[in-house]
Coordinates of N, CA and C in Angstrom, one line a residue:
X1 N 24.8 33.4 -10.4 CA 23.4 33.4 -10.8 C 22.7 34.5 -10.0
X2 N 21.8 35.1 -10.6 CA 21.0 36.2 -9.9 C 20.1 35.6 -8.9
X3 N 20.0 36.2 -7.7 CA 19.1 35.7 -6.7 C 17.6 35.6 -7.1
X4 N 17.1 36.6 -7.9 CA 15.7 36.6 -8.3 C 15.5 35.4 -9.2
X5 N 16.5 35.0 -10.0 CA 16.3 33.9 -10.9 C 16.2 32.6 -10.1
X6 N 17.1 32.5 -9.1 CA 17.0 31.3 -8.2 C 15.7 31.2 -7.5
X7 N 15.2 32.4 -7.0 CA 14.0 32.4 -6.3 C 12.8 32.0 -7.2
X8 N 12.9 32.5 -8.4 CA 11.8 32.1 -9.4 C 11.8 30.6 -9.6
X9 N 13.0 30.0 -9.7 CA 13.1 28.6 -9.9 C 12.5 27.8 -8.7
X10 N 12.8 28.3 -7.5 CA 12.2 27.7 -6.3 C 10.7 27.8 -6.3
X11 N 10.2 28.9 -6.7 CA 8.7 29.1 -6.7 C 8.1 28.2 -7.8
X12 N 8.7 28.0 -8.9 CA 8.2 27.1 -9.9 C 8.3 25.7 -9.5
X13 N 9.4 25.3 -8.7 CA 9.5 24.0 -8.2 C 8.3 23.7 -7.2
X14 N 8.0 24.6 -6.3 CA 6.9 24.4 -5.4 C 5.6 24.3 -6.1
X15 N 5.4 25.1 -7.2 CA 4.2 25.0 -8.0 C 4.1 23.6 -8.6
X16 N 5.3 23.1 -9.1 CA 5.3 21.7 -9.7 C 5.0 20.7 -8.6
X17 N 5.5 20.8 -7.4 CA 5.2 19.8 -6.4 C 3.7 19.8 -6.1
X18 N 3.1 21.0 -6.0 CA 1.7 21.1 -5.7 C 0.9 20.4 -6.8
X19 N 1.3 20.7 -8.1 CA 0.6 20.1 -9.2 C 0.7 18.5 -9.2
X20 N 1.9 18.1 -9.0 CA 2.1 16.6 -8.9 C 1.3 16.0 -7.8
X21 N 1.3 16.7 -6.6 CA 0.5 16.2 -5.5 C -1.0 16.1 -5.8
X22 N -1.5 16.9 -6.7 CA -2.9 16.9 -7.1 C -3.1 16.0 -8.3
X23 N -2.1 15.2 -8.7 CA -2.1 14.3 -9.8 C -2.2 15.0 -11.1
X24 N -1.7 16.2 -11.2 CA -1.7 16.9 -12.5 C -0.2 17.0 -13.0
X25 N 0.2 15.9 -13.5 CA 1.6 15.7 -13.9 C 1.9 16.5 -15.2
X26 N 1.0 16.9 -16.0 CA 1.2 17.7 -17.2 C 1.7 19.1 -16.7
X27 N 0.9 19.7 -15.8 CA 1.3 21.0 -15.3 C 2.6 20.9 -14.4
X28 N 2.7 19.8 -13.7 CA 3.9 19.6 -12.9 C 5.2 19.5 -13.8
X29 N 5.0 18.8 -14.9 CA 6.2 18.7 -15.9 C 6.6 20.1 -16.4
X30 N 5.6 20.9 -16.8 CA 5.9 22.2 -17.3 C 6.5 23.1 -16.3
X31 N 6.0 23.0 -15.1 CA 6.6 23.8 -14.0 C 8.0 23.4 -13.6
X32 N 8.2 22.1 -13.5 CA 9.6 21.6 -13.1 C 10.6 21.9 -14.2
X33 N 10.2 21.8 -15.5 CA 11.1 22.1 -16.6 C 11.5 23.6 -16.5
X34 N 10.5 24.5 -16.2 CA 10.7 25.9 -16.1 C 11.6 26.2 -14.9
X35 N 11.4 25.5 -13.8 CA 12.2 25.6 -12.6 C 13.7 25.2 -12.8
X36 N 13.9 24.1 -13.5 CA 15.2 23.7 -13.8 C 15.9 24.6 -14.8
X37 N 15.2 25.3 -15.7 CA 15.8 26.2 -16.6 C 16.3 27.5 -15.8
X38 N 15.6 27.8 -14.7 CA 16.1 28.9 -13.8 C 17.2 28.5 -12.9
X39 N 17.1 27.3 -12.4 CA 18.1 26.8 -11.4 C 18.2 25.3 -11.5
X40 N 19.4 24.9 -12.0 CA 19.6 23.4 -12.3 C 20.0 22.8 -10.9
X41 N 19.0 22.3 -10.2 CA 19.2 21.7 -8.9 C 18.9 20.2 -9.0
X42 N 19.9 19.4 -8.8 CA 19.8 17.9 -8.9 C 18.8 17.3 -8.0
X43 N 18.5 18.0 -6.9 CA 17.5 17.5 -6.0 C 16.1 17.4 -6.6
X44 N 15.9 18.2 -7.6 CA 14.6 18.3 -8.3 C 14.4 17.2 -9.4
X45 N 15.5 16.5 -9.8 CA 15.5 15.6 -10.9 C 14.5 14.5 -10.7
X46 N 14.3 14.0 -9.4 CA 13.4 12.9 -9.2 C 11.9 13.3 -9.6
X47 N 11.6 14.5 -9.4 CA 10.2 15.0 -9.8 C 10.1 15.0 -11.3
X48 N 11.2 15.5 -11.9 CA 11.2 15.6 -13.4 C 11.1 14.1 -13.9
X49 N 11.9 13.2 -13.3 CA 11.9 11.8 -13.7 C 10.5 11.2 -13.7
X50 N 9.8 11.5 -12.6 CA 8.4 10.9 -12.4 C 7.5 11.5 -13.5
X51 N 7.6 12.8 -13.7 CA 6.7 13.4 -14.7 C 7.0 12.9 -16.2
X52 N 8.3 12.8 -16.4 CA 8.7 12.3 -17.8 C 8.3 10.9 -18.0
X53 N 8.4 10.1 -16.9 CA 8.0 8.7 -17.1 C 6.5 8.6 -17.2
X54 N 5.7 9.3 -16.5 CA 4.3 9.2 -16.6 C 3.7 9.9 -17.8
X55 N 4.2 11.0 -18.2 CA 3.6 11.8 -19.3 C 4.1 11.4 -20.6
X56 N 5.4 11.1 -20.7 CA 6.1 10.8 -22.0 C 6.4 9.3 -22.2
X57 N 6.2 8.6 -21.1 CA 6.5 7.1 -21.2 C 7.9 6.8 -21.2
X58 N 8.8 7.7 -20.8 CA 10.2 7.5 -20.8 C 10.7 6.9 -19.4
X59 N 10.4 5.7 -19.2 CA 10.6 5.0 -17.9 C 12.1 5.0 -17.6
X60 N 12.9 4.6 -18.6 CA 14.4 4.5 -18.3 C 14.9 5.9 -18.0
X61 N 14.6 6.9 -18.7 CA 15.0 8.3 -18.5 C 14.6 8.7 -17.1
X62 N 13.3 8.4 -16.7 CA 12.8 8.8 -15.4 C 13.6 8.2 -14.3
X63 N 13.9 6.9 -14.5 CA 14.6 6.1 -13.5 C 16.0 6.7 -13.3
X64 N 16.6 7.0 -14.4 CA 18.0 7.6 -14.4 C 18.0 9.0 -13.6
X65 N 17.0 9.8 -13.8 CA 16.9 11.1 -13.2 C 16.7 10.9 -11.7
X66 N 15.8 9.9 -11.3 CA 15.7 9.6 -9.9 C 16.9 9.1 -9.2
X67 N 17.7 8.3 -9.9 CA 19.0 7.8 -9.4 C 20.0 9.0 -9.2
X68 N 20.0 10.0 -10.1 CA 20.8 11.1 -9.9 C 20.4 11.9 -8.6
X69 N 19.1 12.1 -8.4 CA 18.7 12.7 -7.2 C 19.1 11.9 -5.9
X70 N 18.9 10.6 -6.0 CA 19.3 9.8 -4.9 C 20.8 9.8 -4.6
X71 N 21.6 9.9 -5.6 CA 23.1 10.0 -5.4 C 23.4 11.3 -4.7
X72 N 22.7 12.4 -5.1 CA 23.0 13.7 -4.6 C 22.4 13.9 -3.2
X73 N 21.2 13.3 -2.9 CA 20.6 13.5 -1.7 C 19.9 12.1 -1.2
X74 N 20.8 11.2 -0.7 CA 20.2 9.9 -0.4 C 19.3 9.8 0.8
X75 N 19.3 10.8 1.6 CA 18.4 10.7 2.8 C 17.0 11.3 2.6
X76 N 16.7 11.7 1.4 CA 15.4 12.3 1.1 C 14.4 11.2 0.7
X77 N 13.4 10.9 1.5 CA 12.4 9.8 1.2 C 11.6 10.2 0.0
X78 N 11.4 11.5 -0.4 CA 10.6 11.8 -1.5 C 11.2 11.3 -2.8
X79 N 12.5 11.2 -2.9 CA 13.1 10.6 -4.1 C 12.7 9.1 -4.2
X80 N 12.7 8.4 -3.1 CA 12.3 7.0 -3.1 C 10.8 6.9 -3.5
X81 N 10.0 7.8 -3.1 CA 8.6 7.8 -3.5 C 8.5 7.9 -5.1
X82 N 9.2 8.9 -5.6 CA 9.2 9.1 -7.1 C 9.7 7.9 -7.8
X83 N 10.8 7.3 -7.3 CA 11.4 6.1 -7.9 C 10.4 5.0 -7.9
X84 N 9.7 4.8 -6.7 CA 8.7 3.7 -6.5 C 7.6 3.9 -7.5
X85 N 7.1 5.1 -7.7 CA 6.0 5.4 -8.6 C 6.4 5.0 -10.1
X86 N 7.6 5.4 -10.4 CA 8.1 5.0 -11.8 C 8.2 3.5 -12.0
X87 N 8.7 2.8 -11.0 CA 8.8 1.4 -11.1 C 7.5 0.7 -11.1
X88 N 6.5 1.3 -10.4 CA 5.1 0.8 -10.5 C 4.5 1.0 -11.9
X89 N 4.8 2.2 -12.5 CA 4.4 2.5 -13.9 C 4.9 1.4 -14.9
X90 N 6.2 1.0 -14.6 CA 6.8 0.1 -15.5 C 6.4 -1.4 -15.2
X91 N 5.7 -1.6 -14.2 CA 5.2 -3.0 -13.8 C 6.2 -3.7 -13.0
X92 N 7.2 -3.1 -12.4 CA 8.2 -3.8 -11.6 C 7.8 -3.6 -10.1
X93 N 6.8 -4.4 -9.7 CA 6.3 -4.2 -8.4 C 7.3 -4.6 -7.3
X94 N 8.1 -5.6 -7.4 CA 9.0 -6.0 -6.4 C 10.1 -4.9 -6.2
X95 N 10.6 -4.4 -7.3 CA 11.6 -3.3 -7.2 C 11.0 -2.1 -6.6
X96 N 9.7 -1.8 -6.9 CA 9.1 -0.6 -6.4 C 8.9 -0.8 -4.9
X97 N 8.5 -1.9 -4.4 CA 8.4 -2.2 -3.0 C 9.7 -2.0 -2.3
X98 N 10.8 -2.5 -2.9 CA 12.1 -2.4 -2.3 C 12.5 -0.9 -2.2
X99 N 12.2 -0.1 -3.2 CA 12.5 1.3 -3.2 C 11.7 2.0 -2.1
X100 N 10.4 1.7 -2.0 CA 9.6 2.3 -1.0 C 10.0 1.9 0.4
X101 N 10.5 0.7 0.6 CA 11.0 0.3 2.0 C 12.3 1.0 2.3
X102 N 13.1 1.2 1.3 CA 14.3 2.0 1.5 C 14.0 3.4 1.9
X103 N 12.9 4.0 1.3 CA 12.5 5.3 1.7 C 12.0 5.4 3.1
X104 N 11.3 4.3 3.5 CA 10.8 4.3 4.9 C 12.0 4.2 5.9
X105 N 13.1 3.6 5.5 CA 14.3 3.5 6.3 C 14.9 4.9 6.4
X106 N 14.7 5.8 5.4 CA 15.2 7.1 5.4 C 14.3 8.2 6.1
X107 N 13.2 7.7 6.7 CA 12.3 8.6 7.4 C 10.9 8.6 7.0
X108 N 10.6 8.0 5.8 CA 9.2 7.9 5.4 C 8.4 9.2 5.2
X109 N 7.2 9.1 5.3 CA 6.3 10.2 5.0 C 4.9 9.7 4.7
X110 N 3.9 10.6 4.7 CA 2.5 10.1 4.5 C 2.3 9.6 3.1
X111 N 2.9 10.1 2.1 CA 2.7 9.6 0.7 C 3.4 8.2 0.6
X112 N 4.5 8.1 1.2 CA 5.2 6.8 1.2 C 4.4 5.7 1.9
X113 N 3.8 6.1 3.0 CA 3.0 5.1 3.8 C 1.8 4.7 3.0
X114 N 1.2 5.7 2.3 CA 0.0 5.4 1.5 C 0.3 4.5 0.4
X115 N 1.5 4.7 -0.3 CA 1.9 3.8 -1.4 C 2.1 2.4 -0.9
X116 N 2.8 2.3 0.3 CA 3.0 0.9 0.9 C 1.7 0.2 1.3
X117 N 0.8 1.0 1.8 CA -0.5 0.4 2.2 C -1.3 -0.1 1.0
X118 N -1.0 0.4 -0.2 CA -1.7 -0.1 -1.4 C -1.3 -1.5 -1.7
X119 N -0.1 -1.9 -1.3 CA 0.4 -3.3 -1.6 C -0.3 -4.3 -0.7
X120 N -0.8 -3.9 0.5 CA -1.5 -4.8 1.4 C -0.6 -5.7 2.1
X121 N -1.2 -6.5 3.0 CA -0.4 -7.5 3.8 C -0.8 -8.9 3.3
X122 N 0.2 -9.8 3.4 CA -0.1 -11.2 3.0 C -0.7 -11.9 4.2
X123 N -1.5 -12.9 3.9 CA -2.1 -13.7 5.0 C -1.0 -14.7 5.4
X124 N -1.2 -15.2 6.6 CA -0.2 -16.2 7.1 C -0.4 -17.5 6.3
X125 N 0.6 -18.3 6.3 CA 0.5 -19.6 5.6 C -0.6 -20.5 6.2
X126 N -1.2 -21.3 5.4 CA -2.3 -22.2 5.9 C -1.7 -23.1 7.0
X127 N -0.6 -23.7 6.7 CA 0.1 -24.6 7.7 C 1.3 -23.8 8.2
X128 N 1.2 -23.1 9.4 CA 2.2 -22.2 9.8 C 3.6 -22.7 10.0
X129 N 3.7 -24.0 10.4 CA 5.1 -24.6 10.6 C 5.8 -24.9 9.4
X130 N 5.1 -24.9 8.2 CA 5.8 -25.1 6.9 C 6.1 -23.8 6.3
X131 N 7.2 -23.7 5.5 CA 7.5 -22.4 4.8 C 6.4 -22.0 3.8
X132 N 6.3 -20.7 3.6 CA 5.3 -20.2 2.6 C 5.4 -20.8 1.2
X133 N 6.6 -21.1 0.9 CA 6.9 -21.6 -0.5 C 6.6 -23.1 -0.6
X134 N 6.3 -23.8 0.5 CA 6.0 -25.2 0.4 C 4.8 -25.5 -0.5
X135 N 4.9 -26.5 -1.4 CA 3.8 -26.7 -2.3 C 2.4 -27.0 -1.6
X136 N 2.5 -27.7 -0.5 CA 1.3 -28.0 0.3 C 0.6 -26.7 0.7
X137 N 1.4 -25.7 1.2 CA 0.8 -24.4 1.6 C 0.3 -23.7 0.4
X138 N 0.9 -23.7 -0.7 CA 0.5 -23.0 -1.9 C -0.9 -23.6 -2.4
X139 N -0.9 -24.9 -2.5 CA -2.1 -25.6 -3.0 C -3.3 -25.4 -2.1
X140 N -3.1 -25.6 -0.8 CA -4.2 -25.4 0.2 C -4.6 -24.0 0.2
X141 N -3.7 -23.0 0.1 CA -4.1 -21.6 0.1 C -4.9 -21.3 -1.1
X142 N -4.5 -21.7 -2.3 CA -5.3 -21.5 -3.5 C -6.7 -22.1 -3.4
X143 N -6.7 -23.4 -2.9 CA -8.0 -24.1 -2.8 C -8.9 -23.4 -1.8
X144 N -8.4 -23.1 -0.7 CA -9.3 -22.4 0.3 C -9.8 -21.0 -0.1
X145 N -8.9 -20.4 -0.9 CA -9.3 -19.1 -1.4 C -10.4 -19.2 -2.5
X146 N -10.3 -20.2 -3.3 CA -11.3 -20.4 -4.4 C -12.7 -20.8 -3.8
X147 N -12.7 -21.6 -2.7 CA -14.0 -21.9 -2.1 C -14.5 -20.9 -1.1
X148 N -13.7 -19.9 -0.9 CA -14.2 -18.8 -0.1 C -14.0 -18.9 1.4
X149 N -13.1 -19.8 1.8 CA -12.8 -20.0 3.2 C -11.6 -19.2 3.7
X150 N -11.0 -18.5 2.8 CA -9.8 -17.8 3.2 C -9.7 -16.4 2.5

């Protein structure tokens, strides 16, 4: 492959990352597809997967592309961010949280931390010596929340 074609692909990929970072996934999708036509790099598939899932609604295809990137480069937390975003789009909050936590174990990053902070923290149980799943804790927690004391 010619070096100028590879360089053009890298420039398009950077353009796609900037567009995605500014929440312009339409432009990001166009740039990432152009970058992949110049240089088929599996590390870029997670970005393509996120754009395809968000813009075209192809959640399954987007998840598959992210998994390919993760198999090729498992230590890159950006792939976990993209996978987490796709899972959030599909309504799978628990799986998204799991993916984001795995990304934190791989080194994290500001975007990953921001996504995790959107989930928030749980309050401690009303009766701390009982498990959170105990019906008494659940009922008291709901009741106190409804009357505004919690």
